[in-house]
Coordinates of C-alpha atoms and ligand atoms in Angstrom, one line a residue:
M23 CA 25.8 -24.5 -32.6
A24 CA 25.2 -21.3 -30.5
K25 CA 21.8 -21.1 -29.1
K26 CA 19.7 -18.4 -30.8
T27 CA 18.7 -15.6 -28.5
P28 CA 14.9 -15.1 -28.6
A29 CA 14.0 -11.8 -30.1
L30 CA 12.5 -9.1 -27.9
R31 CA 8.7 -9.0 -27.8
S32 CA 8.6 -5.7 -29.6
V33 CA 10.3 -7.2 -32.7
R34 CA 7.1 -9.2 -33.2
W35 CA 5.4 -5.9 -33.8
F36 CA 8.0 -3.6 -35.3
G37 CA 10.6 -5.9 -36.9
R38 CA 8.3 -7.2 -39.7
D39 CA 8.2 -6.5 -43.4
D40 CA 4.6 -7.5 -44.0
I41 CA 1.4 -5.5 -43.8
Y42 CA 1.4 -5.9 -40.0
G43 CA 4.9 -4.3 -39.8
F44 CA 3.4 -1.4 -41.8
I45 CA 0.5 -1.1 -39.4
Y46 CA 2.5 -1.4 -36.2
R47 CA 5.1 1.1 -37.3
S48 CA 3.3 3.6 -39.5
W49 CA 0.9 5.0 -36.9
V50 CA 3.6 5.3 -34.3
K51 CA 5.6 7.4 -36.8
N52 CA 2.8 10.0 -36.8
R53 CA 4.5 12.0 -34.1
G54 CA 7.8 12.1 -35.8
V55 CA 9.5 8.9 -34.7
P56 CA 12.2 8.0 -37.3
Q57 CA 12.7 4.6 -38.8
D58 CA 15.8 3.8 -36.9
Q59 CA 13.8 3.6 -33.6
F60 CA 12.4 0.3 -35.0
D61 CA 15.8 -1.4 -35.3
G62 CA 15.2 -3.9 -32.5
R63 CA 16.2 -1.7 -29.6
P64 CA 14.3 -2.4 -26.3
V65 CA 10.9 -0.7 -26.2
I66 CA 10.1 0.5 -22.7
G67 CA 6.7 1.3 -21.5
I68 CA 6.3 4.1 -19.0
C69 CA 3.2 3.3 -17.1
N70 CA 1.9 6.7 -15.9
T71 CA -0.6 7.2 -13.1
Y72 CA -0.7 11.0 -13.7
S73 CA -4.2 12.4 -13.0
E74 CA -5.5 15.7 -11.7
L75 CA -7.9 13.6 -9.7
V76 CA -4.9 12.1 -7.9
P77 CA -3.2 15.1 -6.3
C78 CA -0.3 13.0 -5.0
N79 CA 0.7 12.1 -8.6
S80 CA 0.2 15.5 -10.1
H81 CA 3.9 15.9 -11.0
F82 CA 4.2 12.7 -12.9
R83 CA 4.3 14.3 -16.4
T84 CA 7.7 15.8 -15.3
L85 CA 8.8 12.5 -13.8
A86 CA 7.9 10.6 -17.0
E87 CA 10.0 13.0 -19.0
H88 CA 13.1 12.2 -16.9
V89 CA 12.5 8.5 -17.2
K90 CA 12.2 9.0 -21.0
A91 CA 15.5 10.9 -21.1
G92 CA 17.2 8.0 -19.3
I93 CA 15.7 5.4 -21.7
L94 CA 16.9 7.4 -24.7
E95 CA 20.3 7.9 -23.2
A96 CA 20.7 4.1 -22.8
G97 CA 19.5 3.4 -26.4
G98 CA 15.9 2.3 -25.7
F99 CA 12.7 3.5 -27.2
P100 CA 10.3 4.9 -24.6
L101 CA 6.5 4.8 -25.0
E102 CA 4.5 6.4 -22.2
F103 CA 0.9 5.2 -21.5
P104 CA -1.8 6.1 -19.0
V105 CA -3.5 3.6 -16.7
M106 CA -6.3 4.0 -14.2
S107 CA -5.0 6.1 -11.3
L108 CA -6.3 5.8 -7.7
G109 CA -6.3 8.8 -5.4
E110 CA -7.0 8.2 -1.7
T111 CA -8.6 11.5 -1.0
L112 CA -11.3 11.9 -3.7
L113 CA -12.3 8.3 -4.7
R114 CA -15.4 7.0 -3.1
P115 CA -16.4 4.7 -1.5
T116 CA -12.7 3.8 -1.2
A117 CA -9.7 3.6 -3.6
M118 CA -9.2 0.1 -2.4
L119 CA -12.3 -1.0 -4.3
Y120 CA -10.6 -0.1 -7.5
R121 CA -7.1 -1.5 -6.8
N122 CA -7.8 -4.8 -8.5
L123 CA -9.5 -3.1 -11.5
A124 CA -6.5 -0.8 -12.0
S125 CA -4.2 -3.9 -11.8
M126 CA -6.2 -5.5 -14.6
D127 CA -5.8 -2.3 -16.7
V128 CA -2.0 -2.4 -16.0
E129 CA -1.6 -6.1 -16.8
E130 CA -3.6 -6.0 -20.0
S131 CA -2.0 -2.7 -21.2
I132 CA 1.5 -4.1 -20.8
R133 CA 0.8 -7.5 -22.4
A134 CA -1.2 -6.2 -25.3
N135 CA 1.4 -3.7 -26.4
P136 CA 4.9 -4.0 -28.0
L137 CA 6.8 -3.6 -24.7
D138 CA 10.0 -5.3 -23.6
G139 CA 10.2 -3.7 -20.2
V140 CA 8.3 -1.3 -18.1
V141 CA 8.8 1.6 -15.6
L142 CA 5.9 2.0 -13.2
L143 CA 5.3 5.5 -11.9
V144 CA 3.6 5.1 -8.5
G145 CA 2.8 7.4 -5.7
C146 CA -0.6 7.7 -4.0
D147 CA -1.3 4.6 -1.8
K148 CA -3.1 2.2 -4.2
T149 CA -1.1 3.1 -7.3
T150 CA 1.9 1.2 -6.0
P151 CA 0.2 -2.2 -5.3
S152 CA -2.1 -2.0 -8.3
L153 CA 0.8 -1.4 -10.8
L154 CA 3.0 -4.0 -9.1
M155 CA 0.2 -6.6 -9.1
G156 CA -0.6 -6.0 -12.8
A157 CA 3.1 -6.0 -13.8
A158 CA 3.7 -9.2 -11.7
S159 CA 1.1 -11.0 -13.7
V160 CA 3.0 -10.2 -16.9
D161 CA 6.5 -10.6 -15.5
L162 CA 8.5 -8.4 -17.9
P163 CA 11.7 -6.6 -16.6
T164 CA 10.2 -3.9 -14.4
I165 CA 11.3 -1.0 -12.3
A166 CA 9.0 1.0 -10.0
V167 CA 9.7 4.7 -9.5
S168 CA 7.8 6.4 -6.6
G169 CA 6.8 10.0 -6.9
G170 CA 8.2 10.9 -3.5
P171 CA 6.8 12.4 -0.4
M172 CA 5.6 16.0 -0.1
L173 CA 7.6 18.5 1.9
S174 CA 6.8 18.6 5.6
G175 CA 3.6 20.4 6.6
K176 CA 4.3 23.7 8.5
Y177 CA 1.7 25.2 10.7
R178 CA 2.3 28.0 13.2
G179 CA 5.8 27.0 14.0
T180 CA 5.3 23.2 14.1
D181 CA 5.5 20.4 11.6
I182 CA 2.2 18.7 10.7
G183 CA 1.8 15.5 8.9
S184 CA -0.7 14.3 6.3
G185 CA -3.4 12.3 7.8
T186 CA -1.9 12.0 11.3
N187 CA -2.6 15.6 12.1
T188 CA -5.8 15.5 10.1
W189 CA -7.1 12.9 12.6
S190 CA -5.7 14.7 15.7
M191 CA -6.9 18.2 14.6
S192 CA -10.4 16.9 13.8
E193 CA -10.6 15.4 17.3
D194 CA -9.3 18.7 18.7
L195 CA -12.1 20.5 16.8
R196 CA -14.7 18.1 18.0
A197 CA -13.5 18.4 21.6
G198 CA -13.5 22.2 21.3
R199 CA -9.7 22.6 21.7
I200 CA -9.2 24.5 18.3
T201 CA -11.4 26.8 16.3
L202 CA -12.8 26.2 12.8
D203 CA -10.6 29.0 11.5
E204 CA -7.5 27.2 12.8
F205 CA -8.7 24.0 11.2
H206 CA -9.1 25.7 7.8
E207 CA -5.7 27.3 8.1
A208 CA -4.1 24.0 8.8
E209 CA -5.6 22.6 5.5
S210 CA -3.4 25.1 3.5
C211 CA -0.3 24.4 5.6
M212 CA -0.4 20.6 5.5
H213 CA -0.1 19.9 1.8
R214 CA 2.1 22.6 0.2
S215 CA 4.1 20.8 -2.5
H216 CA 3.9 18.0 -5.0
G217 CA 4.2 14.5 -3.7
H218 CA 2.3 11.9 -1.6
C219 CA 1.6 11.9 2.1
M220 CA 4.8 12.7 4.0
T221 CA 4.0 10.7 7.1
M222 CA 4.9 7.0 7.3
G223 CA 1.5 6.3 5.9
T224 CA 0.6 3.8 3.2
A225 CA 2.2 5.7 0.3
S226 CA 5.6 6.2 2.1
T227 CA 5.4 2.6 3.4
M228 CA 4.8 1.3 -0.1
A229 CA 7.6 3.4 -1.5
S230 CA 9.8 1.8 1.2
M231 CA 8.5 -1.6 0.2
V232 CA 9.5 -0.9 -3.4
E233 CA 13.0 -0.1 -2.2
A234 CA 13.1 -3.1 0.2
L235 CA 11.8 -5.5 -2.4
G236 CA 14.6 -4.4 -4.7
V237 CA 12.1 -3.4 -7.5
G238 CA 13.0 0.3 -7.1
M239 CA 16.4 2.1 -7.3
P240 CA 18.3 2.7 -4.1
G241 CA 16.9 5.8 -2.4
N242 CA 13.4 5.4 -3.8
A243 CA 11.6 5.7 -0.5
A244 CA 12.4 9.1 0.9
I245 CA 13.7 11.6 -1.7
P246 CA 11.1 14.4 -1.6
A247 CA 9.0 14.8 -4.7
V248 CA 10.2 18.3 -5.4
D249 CA 13.9 17.5 -4.8
A250 CA 16.0 17.4 -8.0
R251 CA 17.4 14.1 -6.9
R252 CA 13.9 12.5 -7.4
N253 CA 14.2 13.4 -11.1
V254 CA 17.7 12.0 -11.2
L255 CA 16.4 8.7 -9.7
A256 CA 13.8 8.6 -12.4
R257 CA 16.4 9.2 -15.1
M258 CA 18.7 6.5 -13.7
A259 CA 15.7 4.1 -13.6
G260 CA 15.1 4.9 -17.3
R261 CA 18.7 4.1 -18.1
R262 CA 18.7 1.0 -16.0
I263 CA 15.5 -0.6 -17.4
V264 CA 17.1 -0.8 -20.9
E265 CA 20.0 -2.8 -19.4
L266 CA 17.5 -4.9 -17.4
V267 CA 15.8 -5.9 -20.6
K268 CA 19.2 -6.8 -22.2
E269 CA 20.1 -8.8 -19.2
K270 CA 16.7 -10.6 -19.2
V271 CA 16.0 -9.9 -15.6
S272 CA 12.3 -10.3 -15.3
L273 CA 10.3 -9.1 -12.3
S274 CA 10.0 -12.7 -10.9
K275 CA 13.8 -12.7 -10.5
I276 CA 13.5 -9.7 -8.2
L277 CA 10.3 -10.5 -6.4
T278 CA 11.5 -13.6 -4.7
R279 CA 10.5 -15.1 -1.3
Q280 CA 13.7 -13.5 0.1
A281 CA 12.6 -10.1 -1.2
F282 CA 9.2 -10.3 0.5
E283 CA 10.8 -11.4 3.7
N284 CA 13.1 -8.4 3.6
A285 CA 10.2 -6.1 2.9
I286 CA 8.2 -7.5 5.9
R287 CA 11.1 -6.8 8.2
V288 CA 11.6 -3.3 6.8
N289 CA 7.9 -2.7 7.4
A290 CA 8.4 -3.5 11.0
A291 CA 11.5 -1.3 11.3
I292 CA 9.9 1.7 9.7
G293 CA 6.6 1.4 11.7
G294 CA 4.9 0.9 8.4
S295 CA 1.3 0.9 7.4
T296 CA -1.0 -2.1 8.1
N297 CA -2.1 -1.8 4.5
A298 CA 1.2 -3.2 3.4
V299 CA 0.1 -6.6 4.7
I300 CA -2.8 -6.9 2.3
H301 CA -0.9 -5.4 -0.6
L302 CA 2.3 -7.5 -0.3
I303 CA 0.2 -10.7 0.1
A304 CA -1.7 -9.8 -3.1
I305 CA 1.5 -9.0 -5.1
A306 CA 3.2 -12.2 -3.8
K307 CA 0.2 -14.3 -5.0
R308 CA 0.4 -12.7 -8.4
I309 CA 4.1 -13.5 -8.8
G310 CA 3.8 -17.0 -7.3
V311 CA 5.3 -16.5 -3.9
K312 CA 3.3 -18.1 -1.1
L313 CA 3.1 -15.4 1.6
K314 CA 0.8 -15.9 4.5
L315 CA -0.5 -13.7 7.3
E316 CA 1.5 -15.6 9.8
D317 CA 4.7 -14.7 7.9
W318 CA 4.2 -11.1 9.1
D319 CA 4.0 -12.1 12.7
R320 CA 6.9 -14.6 12.5
L321 CA 9.3 -12.4 10.6
G322 CA 8.3 -9.2 12.4
R323 CA 9.1 -10.7 15.8
G324 CA 12.3 -9.3 17.2
V325 CA 12.4 -6.4 14.8
H326 CA 12.3 -3.0 16.4
T327 CA 10.9 0.2 15.0
L328 CA 14.0 2.3 14.2
V329 CA 12.3 5.2 12.5
N330 CA 10.8 8.0 14.6
L331 CA 8.1 9.1 12.1
M332 CA 4.5 9.9 12.4
P333 CA 2.1 8.2 13.0
S334 CA 4.3 6.2 15.4
G335 CA 6.7 9.0 16.2
K336 CA 7.2 12.7 15.5
Y337 CA 9.2 13.3 12.3
L338 CA 8.3 13.3 8.6
M339 CA 9.7 11.8 5.4
E340 CA 11.7 14.9 4.6
D341 CA 13.5 14.4 7.9
M342 CA 14.1 10.7 7.0
F343 CA 15.6 11.7 3.7
Y344 CA 18.0 14.1 5.3
A345 CA 18.9 11.5 8.0
G346 CA 20.0 9.1 5.3
G347 CA 16.7 7.5 4.1
L348 CA 15.8 3.8 3.9
P349 CA 19.4 2.7 3.2
V350 CA 20.3 3.4 6.8
V351 CA 17.4 1.2 8.0
L352 CA 18.5 -1.6 5.6
R353 CA 22.1 -1.4 6.9
E354 CA 20.9 -1.7 10.5
L355 CA 18.8 -4.7 9.6
G356 CA 21.6 -6.3 7.7
E357 CA 24.1 -5.8 10.5
A358 CA 21.5 -7.4 12.9
G359 CA 21.2 -10.5 10.7
L360 CA 17.6 -9.5 9.7
L361 CA 18.1 -9.2 6.0
H362 CA 18.6 -11.6 3.1
K363 CA 21.7 -9.8 1.9
D364 CA 21.9 -11.6 -1.4
A365 CA 18.5 -10.5 -2.7
L366 CA 18.9 -9.1 -6.1
T367 CA 17.7 -5.6 -6.9
V368 CA 17.0 -3.8 -10.2
N369 CA 20.2 -2.0 -10.3
G370 CA 22.0 -5.3 -10.7
R371 CA 23.5 -5.3 -7.3
S372 CA 22.3 -7.1 -4.1
I373 CA 20.4 -5.3 -1.5
W374 CA 23.4 -5.5 0.8
Q375 CA 25.9 -4.2 -1.8
N376 CA 23.5 -1.2 -2.2
N377 CA 23.2 -0.4 1.4
Q378 CA 26.1 -1.7 3.4
D379 CA 27.9 1.7 3.5
A380 CA 24.8 3.8 4.3
R381 CA 25.4 6.5 6.9
C382 CA 23.0 8.1 9.3
W383 CA 23.1 11.9 9.8
N384 CA 20.5 12.1 12.5
R385 CA 20.0 9.4 15.1
D386 CA 16.9 11.0 16.6
V387 CA 15.1 10.3 13.3
I388 CA 16.6 6.8 12.5
H389 CA 17.6 4.9 15.6
T390 CA 19.9 1.9 15.8
Q391 CA 18.9 -1.7 16.3
K392 CA 20.7 -1.5 19.7
K393 CA 18.8 1.6 20.8
P394 CA 15.6 1.4 18.9
F395 CA 12.8 4.0 18.8
K396 CA 10.3 1.3 19.9
K397 CA 10.9 -2.3 20.8
N398 CA 9.4 -5.5 19.2
T399 CA 6.8 -3.7 17.1
G400 CA 6.3 -6.0 14.1
I401 CA 2.7 -6.4 13.0
A402 CA 0.9 -8.8 15.3
V403 CA -1.5 -11.3 13.8
L404 CA -4.4 -12.2 16.2
R405 CA -6.5 -15.3 16.2
G406 CA -9.6 -16.3 18.1
N407 CA -13.3 -16.9 17.6
L408 CA -13.8 -13.3 16.5
C409 CA -11.2 -13.8 13.7
P410 CA -10.5 -17.5 12.9
D411 CA -8.7 -16.5 9.7
G412 CA -6.8 -13.7 11.4
A413 CA -6.9 -10.0 12.3
I414 CA -4.0 -7.6 12.7
I415 CA -2.8 -4.8 15.0
K416 CA 0.1 -2.4 14.7
P417 CA 1.6 -2.3 18.2
S418 CA 3.9 0.6 17.4
A419 CA 0.8 2.9 16.9
A420 CA -1.1 1.5 19.9
T421 CA -1.3 2.4 23.6
P422 CA 0.8 -0.2 25.4
K423 CA -1.6 -0.6 28.3
L424 CA -4.5 -1.3 26.0
L425 CA -2.7 -4.2 24.3
K426 CA -4.2 -6.4 27.0
H427 CA -7.8 -5.4 27.6
R428 CA -11.2 -6.8 28.4
G429 CA -14.2 -4.6 27.8
R430 CA -17.9 -4.4 26.8
A431 CA -18.7 -4.2 23.1
V432 CA -20.4 -1.0 21.8
V433 CA -21.5 -2.2 18.3
F434 CA -22.0 -0.2 15.1
E435 CA -23.7 -2.1 12.4
N436 CA -22.1 -0.1 9.6
I437 CA -20.3 3.3 9.1
E438 CA -23.6 5.2 8.8
D439 CA -24.8 3.8 12.1
F440 CA -21.4 4.9 13.6
H441 CA -21.7 8.5 12.3
Q442 CA -25.3 8.8 13.5
R443 CA -24.7 7.7 17.1
I444 CA -21.1 8.5 18.0
D445 CA -21.7 12.1 19.0
D446 CA -24.8 11.3 21.0
P447 CA -24.3 12.2 24.7
E448 CA -26.7 9.4 25.6
L449 CA -24.5 6.8 23.9
D450 CA -23.7 4.1 26.5
I451 CA -19.9 4.1 26.2
D452 CA -16.9 4.9 28.3
E453 CA -13.1 4.5 27.8
R454 CA -13.1 0.9 28.9
S455 CA -15.7 -0.1 26.2
I456 CA -14.5 -1.8 23.0
M457 CA -15.9 -0.2 19.8
V458 CA -16.9 -2.7 17.2
L459 CA -17.6 -1.8 13.6
K460 CA -19.2 -4.3 11.2
N461 CA -19.7 -4.5 7.5
C462 CA -16.7 -2.5 6.4
G463 CA -14.7 -5.4 4.9
P464 CA -14.0 -6.2 1.2
K465 CA -17.6 -7.3 0.4
G466 CA -19.3 -5.3 3.1
Y467 CA -18.3 -1.7 2.3
P468 CA -17.6 -2.6 -0.6
G469 CA -13.8 -2.3 -0.9
M470 CA -12.7 -2.5 2.7
A471 CA -12.5 1.2 3.5
E472 CA -10.1 2.9 5.9
V473 CA -12.6 3.5 8.6
G474 CA -11.2 1.1 11.3
N475 CA -9.7 3.9 13.3
M476 CA -13.1 5.2 14.4
P477 CA -13.0 8.6 16.1
L478 CA -13.6 8.4 19.8
P479 CA -16.9 9.7 21.2
P480 CA -16.8 13.3 22.4
K481 CA -17.7 12.4 25.9
V482 CA -14.6 10.3 26.2
L483 CA -12.4 12.8 24.4
K484 CA -13.5 15.5 26.8
K485 CA -12.0 13.5 29.7
G486 CA -8.6 13.8 27.9
I487 CA -8.7 10.2 26.8
T488 CA -7.1 9.7 23.4
D489 CA -7.3 6.0 22.7
M490 CA -9.7 3.1 23.1
V491 CA -9.7 -0.5 21.7
R492 CA -11.5 -0.6 18.4
I493 CA -12.2 -3.7 16.3
S494 CA -13.5 -4.1 12.8
D495 CA -13.2 -5.8 9.4
A496 CA -12.0 -2.5 7.9
R497 CA -8.6 -1.2 7.1
M498 CA -7.0 1.9 8.6
S499 CA -5.1 4.7 6.9
G500 CA -1.4 4.2 7.3
T501 CA -1.3 7.7 8.8
A502 CA -3.6 6.8 11.6
Y503 CA -2.9 5.5 15.0
G504 CA -4.5 3.9 18.1
T505 CA -5.2 0.5 19.6
V506 CA -7.1 -0.6 16.5
V507 CA -7.7 -4.2 15.5
L508 CA -8.2 -4.5 11.7
H509 CA -8.9 -6.8 8.9
A510 CA -10.9 -9.3 11.0
S511 CA -11.4 -12.3 8.8
P512 CA -13.8 -13.5 7.7
E513 CA -15.6 -10.2 7.5
A514 CA -19.1 -9.6 8.9
A515 CA -20.6 -9.5 5.4
A516 CA -19.1 -12.9 4.6
G517 CA -20.7 -14.4 7.7
G518 CA -17.8 -14.0 10.1
V519 CA -18.4 -14.0 13.9
L520 CA -18.0 -10.3 13.9
A521 CA -21.5 -10.1 12.4
L522 CA -22.8 -11.8 15.6
V523 CA -21.4 -9.4 18.2
E524 CA -24.1 -7.6 20.2
N525 CA -24.0 -4.6 22.5
G526 CA -22.7 -5.5 26.0
D527 CA -20.8 -8.7 24.9
E528 CA -17.5 -9.1 26.6
I529 CA -14.4 -9.1 24.3
E530 CA -10.9 -9.9 25.4
L531 CA -7.8 -8.7 23.5
D532 CA -4.4 -10.0 24.5
V533 CA -1.8 -9.0 21.9
A534 CA 1.1 -10.7 23.7
K535 CA -0.8 -14.0 23.4
R536 CA -2.1 -13.0 19.9
R537 CA -5.7 -13.6 21.0
L538 CA -8.9 -11.9 20.3
E539 CA -12.0 -13.6 21.8
L540 CA -15.7 -12.8 21.9
L541 CA -16.7 -14.2 25.3
V542 CA -20.0 -15.6 24.2
S543 CA -20.9 -19.3 24.3
K544 CA -20.8 -21.4 21.1
K545 CA -24.5 -22.2 21.7
E546 CA -25.5 -18.6 21.8
L547 CA -23.4 -17.8 18.7
A548 CA -25.2 -20.7 16.9
I549 CA -28.6 -19.1 17.7
R550 CA -27.4 -15.7 16.5
K551 CA -25.9 -17.3 13.3
A552 CA -29.2 -18.9 12.5
K553 CA -30.9 -15.5 12.4
W554 CA -28.1 -13.8 10.4
R555 CA -28.9 -13.0 6.7
A556 CA -26.2 -12.5 4.1
P557 CA -26.2 -9.0 2.6
K558 CA -27.2 -8.5 -1.1
P559 CA -24.6 -7.2 -3.5
P560 CA -24.4 -3.4 -3.3
L561 CA -25.1 -3.1 -7.0
E562 CA -26.6 -5.7 -9.3
R563 CA -24.2 -5.0 -12.2
G564 CA -20.9 -3.7 -13.3
Y565 CA -17.5 -3.7 -11.6
W566 CA -19.0 -3.5 -8.1
R567 CA -20.9 -6.7 -8.8
L568 CA -17.8 -8.4 -10.2
Y569 CA -15.9 -7.3 -7.1
F570 CA -18.5 -8.5 -4.6
D571 CA -18.8 -11.9 -6.3
H572 CA -15.0 -12.5 -6.6
V573 CA -13.1 -10.6 -3.9
L574 CA -11.0 -12.7 -1.6
Q575 CA -10.9 -12.0 2.1
A576 CA -8.3 -9.7 3.7
H577 CA -5.9 -12.5 4.9
E578 CA -5.6 -13.6 1.2
G579 CA -4.8 -10.1 -0.1
A580 CA -8.3 -9.1 -1.1
D581 CA -7.5 -9.7 -4.8
L582 CA -10.2 -11.0 -7.1
D583 CA -10.0 -14.8 -7.1
F584 CA -9.5 -15.1 -10.9
L585 CA -6.6 -12.6 -10.9
V586 CA -4.3 -14.6 -8.6
G587 CA -1.2 -15.8 -10.4
R588 CA 0.4 -14.7 -13.7
S589 CA -0.2 -15.4 -17.3
G590 CA 3.3 -14.2 -18.4
P591 CA 4.4 -11.9 -21.3
F592 CA 3.0 -14.0 -24.2
V593 CA 2.5 -12.1 -27.4
P594 CA -1.2 -12.1 -28.4
R595 CA -2.4 -12.8 -32.0
D596 CA -2.2 -10.1 -34.7
N597 CA -5.0 -7.6 -34.6
H598 CA -6.2 -7.5 -38.1
Ligands
FES629 FE1 -2.2 10.2 -1.7 FE2 -1.9 10.0 1.1 S1 -3.6 10.8 -0.1 S2 -0.6 9.3 -0.5

């Protein structure tokens, strides 16, 4: 006897002839949906992060319409729904505090509704991991569609990039190299179209991760937000998700160990954001792939940065698209034996089938593996008494001669202390000092803010120095640069050794040996530890309290401990 194919989830809502069928169908019909839409066709959720409070996702209503058209063309039934959206620029204290909350919204919204598959509309930094984390815990067929980068910023005849030139121009202003009027003018020139940051910051990195993981359509990373081809990609994703449901390709068939390993290598090749480390570990833990901090170091070794994009280089995402986009990078990695070629992608083909014929149209933007833009630049994972559970540094964005450095600590107890003292001409600091910032990790901030790339003191800047070694338990914007050690784990607020550093302590950084040591005796550290007091929760109630009590450390992905793993796409009880 032929095995009966299990019905789609949505049939358990819409395919019934009892009172529940009436309830589930009748209210949906209130906007003019005809009866034939309830004939058992795949119901596809479009998970939309549109919000006027998230400027990078402000075109997502249009994008959703194109996904919808694709779903209808393929015979599916689209139902769009909003979820919590996270914008990097407006949310305080940091969008990262809310990544896990948004992921809960996504997970529960998908599972509680009559959906058979889902298209995730992602753009601004945290919208990509939060939606992927939530979707991974449900494990339905899923395609992510990124909103695409903004057009290049244009200022007085030069290209300027989101974030990267914000940092550099703010340092120029503080050093007196540009006027306030020029600073204001640049604001209008930098972000002049829909889309997310157009440097290889976290949003572009995560859009590249989507493509490298195979959970996005080919070309997902680089098509500008306002290019018609972005809408075509959305439409094709809409068509494809219907097939993916019919083929029963759930997200866990795409997000395999091989897919994550491909993504880690792609991150090295694009000079991608350090934030990808935390996000990919968190997504992997949701879907059930054991990804560790060391995997980043191991897999990134021997991978060169091929892409000459800010913050590591000079071009922007628009240039990358015209040069051939991420497919060129994937082909280079594949030809160098650095890609799991068989990894399945959402279009039904392997990553290699999708990219083996990619062509490059500008080798100054995307270099070859033989003549890379920068050599051996995978993310380095450091260990030592200052970070027994690890810390990371992005060598491609650092000053090579500072990668081995010994200096005297100048300590800031928190970000307010930093802001209060950094401009003080009396501050005892020079370019050989190592700036140490505490209490900016997951619990400490709370939410692990992007403050690790501390601006340099004016007295050092005025000498023409542009980089110093900086160490913290914070994150750094993907658009930022410098010799910046991040994600020190355990963080200061969780009692890590970072909490015990004092002004004048010697610290030794040796990236080649993957070491970060506080040169203070164990005995002295024990005395300091005895005096240390754990901080109180920043708020006694609400989500902040939940987060403080349950957040994991950076090396574990900074998810909430009870969200790790997946509960699957089970259909909950009837609601009446
Ligand atoms: Fe949204 Fe940079 S601020 S991607």
